[in-house]
mmCIF file of C-alpha atoms and ligand atoms in Angstrom:
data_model
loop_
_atom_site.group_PDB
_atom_site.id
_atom_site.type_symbol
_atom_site.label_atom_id
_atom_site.label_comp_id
_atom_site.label_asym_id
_atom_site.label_seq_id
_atom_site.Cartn_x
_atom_site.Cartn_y
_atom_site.Cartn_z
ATOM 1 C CA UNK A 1363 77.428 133.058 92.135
ATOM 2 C CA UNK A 1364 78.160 129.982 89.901
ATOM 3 C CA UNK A 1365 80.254 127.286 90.854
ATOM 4 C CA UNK A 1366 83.593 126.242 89.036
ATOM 5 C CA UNK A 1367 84.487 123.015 90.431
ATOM 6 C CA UNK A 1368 88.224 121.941 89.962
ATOM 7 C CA UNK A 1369 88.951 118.337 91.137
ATOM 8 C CA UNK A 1370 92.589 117.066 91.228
ATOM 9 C CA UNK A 1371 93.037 112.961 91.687
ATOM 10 C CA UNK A 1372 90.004 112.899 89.719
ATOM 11 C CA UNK A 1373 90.422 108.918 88.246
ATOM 12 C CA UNK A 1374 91.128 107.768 91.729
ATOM 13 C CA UNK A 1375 88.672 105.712 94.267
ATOM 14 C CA UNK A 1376 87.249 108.325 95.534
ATOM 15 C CA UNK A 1377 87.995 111.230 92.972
ATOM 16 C CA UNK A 1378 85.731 109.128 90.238
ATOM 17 C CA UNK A 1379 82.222 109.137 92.406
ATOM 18 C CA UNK A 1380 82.860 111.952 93.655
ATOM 19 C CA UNK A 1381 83.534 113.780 90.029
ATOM 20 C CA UNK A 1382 80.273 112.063 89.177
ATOM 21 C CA UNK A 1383 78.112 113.171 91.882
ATOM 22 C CA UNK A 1384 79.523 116.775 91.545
ATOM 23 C CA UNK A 1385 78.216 116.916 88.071
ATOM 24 C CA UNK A 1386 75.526 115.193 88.039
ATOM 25 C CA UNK A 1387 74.799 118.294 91.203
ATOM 26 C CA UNK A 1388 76.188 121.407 89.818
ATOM 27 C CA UNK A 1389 76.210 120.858 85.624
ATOM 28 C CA UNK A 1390 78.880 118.619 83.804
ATOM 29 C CA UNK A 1391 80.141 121.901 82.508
ATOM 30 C CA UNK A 1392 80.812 123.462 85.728
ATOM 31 C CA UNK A 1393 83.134 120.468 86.860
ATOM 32 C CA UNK A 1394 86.447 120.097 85.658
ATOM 33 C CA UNK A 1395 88.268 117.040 85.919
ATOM 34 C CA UNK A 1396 91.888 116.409 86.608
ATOM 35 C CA UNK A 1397 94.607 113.895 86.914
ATOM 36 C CA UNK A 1398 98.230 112.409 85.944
ATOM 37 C CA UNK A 1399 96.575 109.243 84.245
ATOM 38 C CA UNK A 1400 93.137 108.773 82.159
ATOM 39 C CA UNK A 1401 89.905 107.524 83.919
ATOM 40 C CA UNK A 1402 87.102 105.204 83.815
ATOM 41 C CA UNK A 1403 85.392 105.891 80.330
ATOM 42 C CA UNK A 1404 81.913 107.236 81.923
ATOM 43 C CA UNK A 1405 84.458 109.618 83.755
ATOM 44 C CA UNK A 1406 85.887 110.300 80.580
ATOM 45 C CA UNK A 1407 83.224 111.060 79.030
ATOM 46 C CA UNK A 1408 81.108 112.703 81.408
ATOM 47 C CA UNK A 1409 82.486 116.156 81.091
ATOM 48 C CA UNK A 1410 85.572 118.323 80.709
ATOM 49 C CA UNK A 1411 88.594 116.700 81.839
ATOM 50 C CA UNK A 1412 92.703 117.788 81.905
ATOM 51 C CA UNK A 1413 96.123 116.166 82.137
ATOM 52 C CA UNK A 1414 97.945 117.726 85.102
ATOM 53 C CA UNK A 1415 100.759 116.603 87.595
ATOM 54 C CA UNK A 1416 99.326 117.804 91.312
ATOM 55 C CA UNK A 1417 102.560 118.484 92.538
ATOM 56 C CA UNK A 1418 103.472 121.074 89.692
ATOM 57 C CA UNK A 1419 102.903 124.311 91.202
ATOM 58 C CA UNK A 1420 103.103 126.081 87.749
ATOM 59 C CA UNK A 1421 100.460 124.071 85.911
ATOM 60 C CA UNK A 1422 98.128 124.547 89.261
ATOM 61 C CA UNK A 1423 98.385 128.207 88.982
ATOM 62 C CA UNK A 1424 97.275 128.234 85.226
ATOM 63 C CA UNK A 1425 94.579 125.853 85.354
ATOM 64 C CA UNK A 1426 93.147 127.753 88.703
ATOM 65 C CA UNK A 1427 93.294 131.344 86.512
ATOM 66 C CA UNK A 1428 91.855 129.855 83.329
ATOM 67 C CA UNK A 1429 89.134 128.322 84.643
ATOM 68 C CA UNK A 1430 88.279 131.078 87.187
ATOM 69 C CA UNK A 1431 87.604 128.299 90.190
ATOM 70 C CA UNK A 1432 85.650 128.960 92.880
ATOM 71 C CA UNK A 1433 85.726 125.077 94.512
ATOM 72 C CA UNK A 1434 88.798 122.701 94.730
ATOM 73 C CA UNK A 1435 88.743 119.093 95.838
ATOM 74 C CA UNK A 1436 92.228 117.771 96.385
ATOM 75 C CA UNK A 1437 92.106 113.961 96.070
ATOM 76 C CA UNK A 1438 95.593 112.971 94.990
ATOM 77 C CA UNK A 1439 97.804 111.381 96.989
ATOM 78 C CA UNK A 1440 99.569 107.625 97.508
ATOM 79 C CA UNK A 1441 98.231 105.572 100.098
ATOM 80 C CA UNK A 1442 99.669 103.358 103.290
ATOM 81 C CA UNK A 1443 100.775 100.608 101.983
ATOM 82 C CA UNK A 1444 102.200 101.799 98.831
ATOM 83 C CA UNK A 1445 104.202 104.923 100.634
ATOM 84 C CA UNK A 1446 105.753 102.429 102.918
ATOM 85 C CA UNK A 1447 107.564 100.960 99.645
ATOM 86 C CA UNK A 1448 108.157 104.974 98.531
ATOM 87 C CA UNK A 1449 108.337 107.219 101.290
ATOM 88 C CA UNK A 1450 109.921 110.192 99.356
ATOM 89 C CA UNK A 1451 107.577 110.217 96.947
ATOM 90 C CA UNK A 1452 104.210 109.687 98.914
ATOM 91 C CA UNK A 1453 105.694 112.779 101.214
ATOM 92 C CA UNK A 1454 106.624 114.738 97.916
ATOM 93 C CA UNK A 1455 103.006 114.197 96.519
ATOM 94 C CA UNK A 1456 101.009 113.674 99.460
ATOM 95 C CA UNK A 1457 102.704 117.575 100.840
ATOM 96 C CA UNK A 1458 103.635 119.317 97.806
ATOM 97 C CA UNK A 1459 100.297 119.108 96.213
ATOM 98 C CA UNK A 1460 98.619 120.338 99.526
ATOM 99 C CA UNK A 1461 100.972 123.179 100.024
ATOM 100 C CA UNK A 1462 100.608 124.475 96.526
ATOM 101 C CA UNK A 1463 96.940 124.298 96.740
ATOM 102 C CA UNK A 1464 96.707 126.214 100.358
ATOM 103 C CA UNK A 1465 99.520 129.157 98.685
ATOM 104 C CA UNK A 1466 96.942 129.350 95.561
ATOM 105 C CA UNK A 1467 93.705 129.467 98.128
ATOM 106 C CA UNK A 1468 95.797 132.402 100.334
ATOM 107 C CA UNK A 1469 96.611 134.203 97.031
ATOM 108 C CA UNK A 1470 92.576 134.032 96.283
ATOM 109 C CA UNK A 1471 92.420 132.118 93.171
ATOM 110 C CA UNK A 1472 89.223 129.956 95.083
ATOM 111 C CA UNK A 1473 87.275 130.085 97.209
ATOM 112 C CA UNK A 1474 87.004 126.589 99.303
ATOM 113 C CA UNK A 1475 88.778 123.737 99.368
ATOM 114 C CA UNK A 1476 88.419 120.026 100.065
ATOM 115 C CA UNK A 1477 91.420 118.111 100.803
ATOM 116 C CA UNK A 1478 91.068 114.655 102.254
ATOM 117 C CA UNK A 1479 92.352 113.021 105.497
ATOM 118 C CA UNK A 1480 92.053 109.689 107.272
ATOM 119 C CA UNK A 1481 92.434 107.413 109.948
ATOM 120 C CA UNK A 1482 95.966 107.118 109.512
ATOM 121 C CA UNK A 1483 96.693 109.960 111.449
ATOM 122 C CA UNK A 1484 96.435 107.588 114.244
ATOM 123 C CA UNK A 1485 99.041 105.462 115.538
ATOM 124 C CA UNK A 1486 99.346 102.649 118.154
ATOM 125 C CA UNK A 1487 98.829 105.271 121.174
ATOM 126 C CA UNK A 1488 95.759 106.495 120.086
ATOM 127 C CA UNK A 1489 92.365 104.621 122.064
ATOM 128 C CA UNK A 1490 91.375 101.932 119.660
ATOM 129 C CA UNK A 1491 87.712 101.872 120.437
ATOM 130 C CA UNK A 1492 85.540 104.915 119.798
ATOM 131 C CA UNK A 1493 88.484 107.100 118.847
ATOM 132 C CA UNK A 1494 87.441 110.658 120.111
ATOM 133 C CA UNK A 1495 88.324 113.708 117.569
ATOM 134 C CA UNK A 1496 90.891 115.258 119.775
ATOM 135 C CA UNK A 1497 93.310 112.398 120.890
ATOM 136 C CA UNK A 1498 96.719 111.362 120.268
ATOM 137 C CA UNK A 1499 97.692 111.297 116.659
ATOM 138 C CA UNK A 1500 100.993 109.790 116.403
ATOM 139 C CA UNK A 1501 100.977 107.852 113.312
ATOM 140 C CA UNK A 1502 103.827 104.958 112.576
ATOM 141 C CA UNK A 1503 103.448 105.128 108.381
ATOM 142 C CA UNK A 1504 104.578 107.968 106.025
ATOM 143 C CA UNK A 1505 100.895 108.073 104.472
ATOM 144 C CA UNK A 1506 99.507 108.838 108.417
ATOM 145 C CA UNK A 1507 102.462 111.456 109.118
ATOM 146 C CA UNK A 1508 101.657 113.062 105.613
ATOM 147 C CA UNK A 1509 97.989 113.121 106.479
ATOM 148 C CA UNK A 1510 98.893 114.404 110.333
ATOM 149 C CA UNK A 1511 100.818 117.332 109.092
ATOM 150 C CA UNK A 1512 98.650 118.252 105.982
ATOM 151 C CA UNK A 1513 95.729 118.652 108.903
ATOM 152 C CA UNK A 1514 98.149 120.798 110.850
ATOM 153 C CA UNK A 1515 98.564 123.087 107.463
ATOM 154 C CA UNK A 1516 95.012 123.044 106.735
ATOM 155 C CA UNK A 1517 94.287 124.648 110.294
ATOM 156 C CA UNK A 1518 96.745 127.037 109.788
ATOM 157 C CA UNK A 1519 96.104 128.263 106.441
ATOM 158 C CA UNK A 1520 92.319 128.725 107.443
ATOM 159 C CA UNK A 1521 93.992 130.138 111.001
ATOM 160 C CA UNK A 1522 96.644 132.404 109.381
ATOM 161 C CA UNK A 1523 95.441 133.599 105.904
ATOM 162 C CA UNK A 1524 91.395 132.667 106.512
ATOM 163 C CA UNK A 1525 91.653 130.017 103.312
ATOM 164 C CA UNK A 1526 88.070 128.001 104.295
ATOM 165 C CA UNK A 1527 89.766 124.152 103.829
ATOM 166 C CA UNK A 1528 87.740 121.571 104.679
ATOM 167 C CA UNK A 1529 88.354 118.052 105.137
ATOM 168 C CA UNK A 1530 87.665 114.696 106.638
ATOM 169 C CA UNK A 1531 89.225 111.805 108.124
ATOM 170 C CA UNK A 1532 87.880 109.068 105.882
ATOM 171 C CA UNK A 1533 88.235 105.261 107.062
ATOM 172 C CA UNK A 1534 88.193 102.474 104.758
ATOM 173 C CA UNK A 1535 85.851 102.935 101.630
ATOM 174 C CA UNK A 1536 84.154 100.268 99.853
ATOM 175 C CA UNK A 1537 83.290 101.154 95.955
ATOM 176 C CA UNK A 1538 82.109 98.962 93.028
ATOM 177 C CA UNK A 1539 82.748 101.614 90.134
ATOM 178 C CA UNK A 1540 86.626 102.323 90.836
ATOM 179 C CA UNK A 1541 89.140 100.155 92.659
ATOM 180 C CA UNK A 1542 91.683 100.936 95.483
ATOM 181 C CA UNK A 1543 94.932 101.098 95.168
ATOM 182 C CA UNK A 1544 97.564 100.739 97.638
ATOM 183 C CA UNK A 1545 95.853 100.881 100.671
ATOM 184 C CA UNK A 1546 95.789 98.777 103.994
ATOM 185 C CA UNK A 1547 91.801 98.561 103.489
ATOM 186 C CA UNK A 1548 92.154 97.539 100.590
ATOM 187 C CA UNK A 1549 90.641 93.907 101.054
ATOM 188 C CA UNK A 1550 87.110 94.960 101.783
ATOM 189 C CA UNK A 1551 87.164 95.763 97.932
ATOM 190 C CA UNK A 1552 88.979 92.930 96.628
ATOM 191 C CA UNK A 1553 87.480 89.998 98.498
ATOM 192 C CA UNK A 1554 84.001 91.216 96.559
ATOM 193 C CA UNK A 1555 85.567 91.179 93.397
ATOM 194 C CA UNK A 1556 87.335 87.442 94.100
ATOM 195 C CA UNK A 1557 84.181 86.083 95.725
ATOM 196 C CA UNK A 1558 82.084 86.645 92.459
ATOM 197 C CA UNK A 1559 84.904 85.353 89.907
ATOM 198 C CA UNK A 1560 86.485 82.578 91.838
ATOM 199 C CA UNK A 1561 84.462 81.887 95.085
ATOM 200 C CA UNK A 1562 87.488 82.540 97.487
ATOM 201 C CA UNK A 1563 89.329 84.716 98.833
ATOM 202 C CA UNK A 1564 93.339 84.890 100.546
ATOM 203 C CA UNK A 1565 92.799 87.983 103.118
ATOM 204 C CA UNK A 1566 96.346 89.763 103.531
ATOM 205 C CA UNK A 1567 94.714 90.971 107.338
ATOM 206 C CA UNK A 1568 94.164 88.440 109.970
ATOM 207 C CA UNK A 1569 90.528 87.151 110.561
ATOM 208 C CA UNK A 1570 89.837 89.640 113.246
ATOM 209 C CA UNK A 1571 91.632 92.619 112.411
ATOM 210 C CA UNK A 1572 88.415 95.069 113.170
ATOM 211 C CA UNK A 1573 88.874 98.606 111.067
ATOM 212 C CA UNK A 1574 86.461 101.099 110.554
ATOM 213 C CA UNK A 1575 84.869 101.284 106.886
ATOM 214 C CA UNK A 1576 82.436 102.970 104.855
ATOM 215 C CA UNK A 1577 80.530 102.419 101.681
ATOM 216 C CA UNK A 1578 81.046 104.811 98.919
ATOM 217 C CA UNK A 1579 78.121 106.559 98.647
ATOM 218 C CA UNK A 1580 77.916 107.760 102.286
ATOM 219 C CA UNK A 1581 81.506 108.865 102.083
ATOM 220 C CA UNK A 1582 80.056 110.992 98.745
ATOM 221 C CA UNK A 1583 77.431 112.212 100.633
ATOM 222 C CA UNK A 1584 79.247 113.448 103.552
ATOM 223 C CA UNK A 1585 82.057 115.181 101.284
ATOM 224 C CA UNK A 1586 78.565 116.883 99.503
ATOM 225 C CA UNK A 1587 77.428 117.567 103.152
ATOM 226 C CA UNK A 1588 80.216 119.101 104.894
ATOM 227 C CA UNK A 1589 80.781 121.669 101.421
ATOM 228 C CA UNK A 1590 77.865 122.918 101.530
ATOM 229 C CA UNK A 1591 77.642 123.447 105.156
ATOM 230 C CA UNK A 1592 77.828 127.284 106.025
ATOM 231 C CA UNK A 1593 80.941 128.087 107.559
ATOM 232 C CA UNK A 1594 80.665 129.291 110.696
ATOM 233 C CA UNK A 1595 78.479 125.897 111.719
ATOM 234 C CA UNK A 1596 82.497 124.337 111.192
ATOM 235 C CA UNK A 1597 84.266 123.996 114.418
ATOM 236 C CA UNK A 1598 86.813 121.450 113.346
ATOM 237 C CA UNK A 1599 89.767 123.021 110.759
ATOM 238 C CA UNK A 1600 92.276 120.149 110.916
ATOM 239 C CA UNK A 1601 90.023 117.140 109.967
ATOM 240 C CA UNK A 1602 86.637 115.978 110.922
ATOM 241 C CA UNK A 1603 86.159 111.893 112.388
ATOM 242 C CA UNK A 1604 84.159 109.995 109.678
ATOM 243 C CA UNK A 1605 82.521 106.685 111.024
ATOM 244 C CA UNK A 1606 79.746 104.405 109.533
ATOM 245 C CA UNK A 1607 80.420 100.890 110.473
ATOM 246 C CA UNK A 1608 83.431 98.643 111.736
ATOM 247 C CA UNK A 1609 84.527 95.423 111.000
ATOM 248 C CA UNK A 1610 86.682 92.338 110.713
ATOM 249 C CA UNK A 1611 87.446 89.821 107.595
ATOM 250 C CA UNK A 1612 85.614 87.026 109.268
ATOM 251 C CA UNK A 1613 82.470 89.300 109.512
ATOM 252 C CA UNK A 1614 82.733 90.319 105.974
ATOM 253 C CA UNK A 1615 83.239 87.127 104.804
ATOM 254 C CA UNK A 1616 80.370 85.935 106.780
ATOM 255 C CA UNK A 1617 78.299 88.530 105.517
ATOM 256 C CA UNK A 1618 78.786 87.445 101.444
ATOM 257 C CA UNK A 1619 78.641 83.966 102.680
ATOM 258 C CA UNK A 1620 74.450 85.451 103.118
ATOM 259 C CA UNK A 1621 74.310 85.382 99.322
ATOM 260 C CA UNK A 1622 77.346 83.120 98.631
ATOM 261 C CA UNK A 1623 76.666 80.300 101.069
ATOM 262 C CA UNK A 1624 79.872 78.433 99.307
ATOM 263 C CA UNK A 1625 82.197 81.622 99.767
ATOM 264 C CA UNK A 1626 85.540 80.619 101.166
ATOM 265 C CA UNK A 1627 88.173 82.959 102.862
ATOM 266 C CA UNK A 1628 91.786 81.767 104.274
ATOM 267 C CA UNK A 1629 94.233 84.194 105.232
ATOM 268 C CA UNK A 1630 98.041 85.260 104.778
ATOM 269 C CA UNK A 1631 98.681 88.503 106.357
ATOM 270 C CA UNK A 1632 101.781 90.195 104.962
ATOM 271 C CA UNK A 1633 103.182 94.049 105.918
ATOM 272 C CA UNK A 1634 99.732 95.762 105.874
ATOM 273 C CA UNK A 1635 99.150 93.718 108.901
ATOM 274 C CA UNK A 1636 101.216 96.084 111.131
ATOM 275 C CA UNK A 1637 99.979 99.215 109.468
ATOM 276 C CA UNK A 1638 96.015 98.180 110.417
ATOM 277 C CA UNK A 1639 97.396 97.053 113.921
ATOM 278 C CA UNK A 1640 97.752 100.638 114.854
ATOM 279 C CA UNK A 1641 94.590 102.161 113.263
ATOM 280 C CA UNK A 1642 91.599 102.288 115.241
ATOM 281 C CA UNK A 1643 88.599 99.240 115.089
ATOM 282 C CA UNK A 1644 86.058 102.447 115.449
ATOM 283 C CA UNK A 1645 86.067 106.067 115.348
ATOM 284 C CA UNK A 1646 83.374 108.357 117.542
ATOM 285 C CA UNK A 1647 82.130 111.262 114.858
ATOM 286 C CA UNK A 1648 79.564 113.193 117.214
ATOM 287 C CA UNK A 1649 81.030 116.148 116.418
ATOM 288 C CA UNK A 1650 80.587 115.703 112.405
ATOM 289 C CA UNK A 1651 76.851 114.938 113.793
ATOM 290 C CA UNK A 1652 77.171 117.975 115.507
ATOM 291 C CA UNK A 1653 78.378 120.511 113.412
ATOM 292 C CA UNK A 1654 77.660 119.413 109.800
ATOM 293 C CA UNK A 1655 74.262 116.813 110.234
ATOM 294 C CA UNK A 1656 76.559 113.604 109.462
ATOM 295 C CA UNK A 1657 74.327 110.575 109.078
ATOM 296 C CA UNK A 1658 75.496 107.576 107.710
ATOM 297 C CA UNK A 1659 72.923 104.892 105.544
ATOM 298 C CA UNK A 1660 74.734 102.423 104.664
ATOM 299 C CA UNK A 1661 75.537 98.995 107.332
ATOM 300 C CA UNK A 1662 77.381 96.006 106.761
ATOM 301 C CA UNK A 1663 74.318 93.930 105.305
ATOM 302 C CA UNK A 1664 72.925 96.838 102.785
ATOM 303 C CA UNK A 1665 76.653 97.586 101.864
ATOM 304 C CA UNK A 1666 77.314 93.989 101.362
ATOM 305 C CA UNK A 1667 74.043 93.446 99.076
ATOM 306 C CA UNK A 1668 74.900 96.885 97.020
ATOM 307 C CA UNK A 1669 78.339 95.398 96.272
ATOM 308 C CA UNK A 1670 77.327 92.271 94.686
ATOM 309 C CA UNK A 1671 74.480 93.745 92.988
ATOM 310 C CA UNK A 1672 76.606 96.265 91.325
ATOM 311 C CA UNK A 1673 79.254 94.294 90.762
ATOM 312 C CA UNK A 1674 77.499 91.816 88.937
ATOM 313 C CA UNK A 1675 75.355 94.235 86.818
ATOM 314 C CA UNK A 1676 78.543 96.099 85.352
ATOM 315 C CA UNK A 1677 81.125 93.080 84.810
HETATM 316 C C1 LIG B 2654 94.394 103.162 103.249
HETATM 317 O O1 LIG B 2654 94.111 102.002 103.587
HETATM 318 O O2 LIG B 2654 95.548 103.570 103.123
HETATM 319 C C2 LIG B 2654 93.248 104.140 103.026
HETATM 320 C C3 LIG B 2654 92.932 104.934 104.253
HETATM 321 C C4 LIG B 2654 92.306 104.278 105.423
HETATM 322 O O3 LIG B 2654 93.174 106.107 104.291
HETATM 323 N N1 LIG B 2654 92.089 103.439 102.583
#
């Protein structure tokens, strides 16, 4: 059967690669693009794109019956540090959209869904080092007890009414063709950007705040992965651990200083400080290995030399 690939939160960080890879995979045609707000112009104009509000139940339930979908990826949402300053609404569209979604998948209008997670679901109980998949999740922001309970819904959904969601809890992702926005991870993007146009850098995280990360293209390629992995090789129905590399400011900065040698970094952390305080420095994913194949390509050095090359090429 042919794929009809809906994406929601299709102009966001992770929304535009992955839009990209999808049709550059399955046919421009077959991927429709969606979001509140225009794009990047190559997202644009890659292929078919329309206006929608994720949290409208009505306009979900219309574009899902037009298009005949048989694939939905669910990337709208508002991240950490942003739903600290709006908790109402990050619950509002971080839930609703979710919930709508899972009613549509048990009323059969597709037939798998995507629907991201992250390591926000963990909270200052949780093991910091090597964080197993089943452990404590008791998250301290709105964004990580949105993500917690969305897991909880996905399970039950695929539990209850046999909707096949998948998902996975992504850490920190470093891109070059779409920025962040809003997140406590944030800085691994913008200190790239500020080291090519001014040389320095003011980190809002303390020097050795570790956090695990990821660069774009393996996150892409692990979303790709676990889609097209056959279902009953899936033993995980909340959300799947993620992990590629960990590390700290300093060690970032150190590793652009490799092709920047004058690079400077100070540091001022503000209220994203406490939020990365209760995340984990590194997350164990055997059982992504496991189930699904997960590999990861992409370390600290060949992430770091990807960024400035592509940076520089396309600004
Ligand atoms: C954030 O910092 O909020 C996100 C995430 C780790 O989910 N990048």
């Amino acid at each position: 059967m042919s794929k009809t690939i809906v994406i929601l939160g299709a102009c966001g960080q992770i929304g535009t690669e992955l839009t990209l890879a999808l049709r550059s995979r399955y046919g421009s045609d077959s991927v429709i693009a969606s979001d509140i707000r225009e794009g990047t112009p190559q997202l644009m104009e890659s292929g078919p794109f329309v206006t929608l509000d994720a949290t409208d139940f009505n306009a979900l339930k219309e574009l899902f019956t037009k298009t005949q979908v048989t694939e939905v990826y669910l990337m709208a949402a508002m991240l950490s540090a942003t739903a600290e300053k709006s908790p109402a609404r990050a619950w509002d569209l971080n839930m609703n959209s979710l919930l709508h979604v899972l009613e549509l998948g048990r009323q059969g209008l597709y037939s798998k869904l995507f629907w991201p997670s992250s390591i926000a679901v963990f909270g200052p109980n949780t093991p910091k080092q090597n964080t197993p998949q089943a452990t404590v999740t008791e998250p301290s922001t709105v964004y990580g007890i949105s993500k917690k309970a969305g897991e909880g819904w996905a399970a039950y959904y695929h539990r209850k009414y046999g909707v096949d969601v998948r998902s996975i809890r992504y850490p920190g992702l470093i891109s070059w063709k779409t920025q962040p926005g809003g997140g406590t991870t944030d800085y691994a993007v913008d200190i790239f950007h500020h080291a090519l146009k001014n040389g320095s850098y003011e980190c809002f995280l303390r020097e050795n705040t570790a956090l695990p990360m990821m660069y774009m293209s393996d996150a892409i390629q692990a979303t790709l992965q676990l889609m097209e992995a056959p279902a009953e090789d899936l033993s995980v129905r909340t959300s799947y651990n993620l992990s590629a590399l960990s590390f700290t400011p300093a060690e970032l900065a150190q590793s652009i200083r490799v092709h920047l040698p004058d690079f400077k970094i100070s540091y001022a952390p503000d209220s994203r400080q406490e939020i990365a305080d209760s995340w984990p420095e590194s997350i164990d994913d055997s059982q992504a290995q496991k189930d699904w194949g997960w590999k990861p390509q992409y370390d600290l050095k060949k992430l770091t030399r990807e960024m400035l090359h592509n940076l520089r090429e396309n600004s």
